[in-house]
Amino acid sequence: MRRRRRFRSPSWTASLTWKSAVFLTAMCCTLAALLGVLVHTAVTRQTVDHAREKALARLEVVTDAYEAGEPLPRGSGIDPPGLPASLRALAAGGERGTVVADGPHRPGDPDGQSGPAMWAAGPADGRALATWTDYSHSARTIGGLDRAIIGSSLLAIAATLLVGLFAVGRVTRRLHQSARVARRISAGDLDARVDDPRTARPVRAQDEVAIVAGALDTMASTLQRKLQTEQRFTADVAHELRTPLTGLSAAAELLPPGRPAELVRDRVRAMRALTEDLLEISRLDARTEQVDLAVHDLAPLAERVVRASGTDTEVRVSGAARVETDRRRLERVIGNLVANAHRHGGPPVVLSVDGAVVSVRDHGPGFPAYLLDGGPQRFRTDGAGKGHGLGLTIALGQAQVIGARLEFGNPPDGGALARLTLPEYVTLDDGDSGGNPGQDGGPEGTDAPDGPAEDRPHTS
């Protein structure tokens, strides 16, 4: 059984401008048709009544001449040819009446008859005494009126549609402006505002669009204040924790050797790493990070990060590329991805460098669905002891700072894949872009990457 395909209207028909244009056109056409019918009916009735009175008055004169035995005036007669049958029967029945019909037959006319005429007839010895007057001028007047009504209606529809679309266009432009600001706010630009001039003065009357714009600006300001308060709180907590943790770390070093001392030192190191991660997150949220750009060979840099991590990670290089980036931040990103793959994934862990793209692949259970949909989240907990820390969140934030794109996915054959795409450095002369101190050509600037943080869901 074939299923009937449902018709889908184009997407542009859903716009407010299109709907307003259709509504205005329909209303204008309805109003023009109603007014046109009313005017046509009133003018036609008035014209016909005037012609009927004139024809009946002429019939009185013709009747007096017929009763006096005088010759009948021109344009009248007894049972004249062309007299409508309905009017002939009415006169034969002894009543008077009028009707608009074709004029009497004339031998000289090409059509055998004249134009429209107003007939009036009355009884005359069992026959019909009739007279007729020319009605063509009145018919032309009514036809001209109809054409004028149609033309003026079309002109009024076009003018109303243009004015309406202009007014609706102003409203839709303001709505689009509010939508653009809302998208900027959702993308992290908390300084974005609509700043509708109608909201600047509270005493000024505001329409619905201005009310929405004002509510959006108020919401953005409130959200910005709350986020700034949370950022300051996170930074203050992290700063306050550094001093006691430093003292605690020094005290732990004084403990006598043994298993309890190792446990204390391990927990102190974990708390210090978490404190540093919180400080880094607060700096990323504040968007105050400054990048130190330089040109680096990507493959040696990635290999050095793997060596510094001390993990069993396979490195595959299929293309050499030079990138212009902040080395320290890039090492932080790659180090966090490698550590996260070993901590929450499964072996083997493979780091691949293909041009300006770095991929970290493990063969564990893969990324959870919520991470693929909304990105890494801080300290996300899903029950059953599963949760994650700040590693991938920091990696994503640092990637954005250096202008790279970090994507997460689960390959069809299992595992998790993190793909980092860097802006490639392009020069017309390769010899002009190498050999600067501090790049990847020597031992200078080979600091180990910052300690990675915990991230992807795991079971405690």
GROMACS .gro file of C-alpha atoms in nm, residues 301 303-310 327-336 443-452:
model
   29
  301LEU     CA    1   5.441   1.886   1.993
  303GLU     CA    2   5.449   1.341   2.061
  304ARG     CA    3   5.607   1.542   2.343
  305VAL     CA    4   5.274   1.568   2.524
  306VAL     CA    5   5.226   1.191   2.503
  307ARG     CA    6   5.574   1.128   2.639
  308ALA     CA    7   5.516   1.370   2.927
  309SER     CA    8   5.188   1.200   3.017
  310GLY     CA    9   5.367   0.871   3.089
  327ARG     CA   10   5.177   2.605   2.273
  328ARG     CA   11   5.098   2.588   2.645
  329ARG     CA   12   4.723   2.589   2.590
  330LEU     CA   13   4.745   2.336   2.308
  331GLU     CA   14   4.949   2.102   2.527
  332ARG     CA   15   4.686   2.145   2.798
  333VAL     CA   16   4.410   2.043   2.558
  334ILE     CA   17   4.591   1.739   2.417
  335GLY     CA   18   4.708   1.630   2.764
  336ASN     CA   19   4.354   1.642   2.901
  443PRO     CA   20   6.480   2.177   2.407
  444GLU     CA   21   6.368   2.533   2.484
  445GLY     CA   22   6.003   2.571   2.573
  446THR     CA   23   5.938   2.202   2.638
  447ASP     CA   24   5.753   2.243   2.964
  448ALA     CA   25   5.538   1.949   3.058
  449PRO     CA   26   5.166   2.010   3.012
  450ASP     CA   27   4.954   2.101   3.310
  451GLY     CA   28   4.816   1.812   3.504
  452PRO     CA   29   4.498   1.677   3.342
   0.00000   0.00000   0.00000
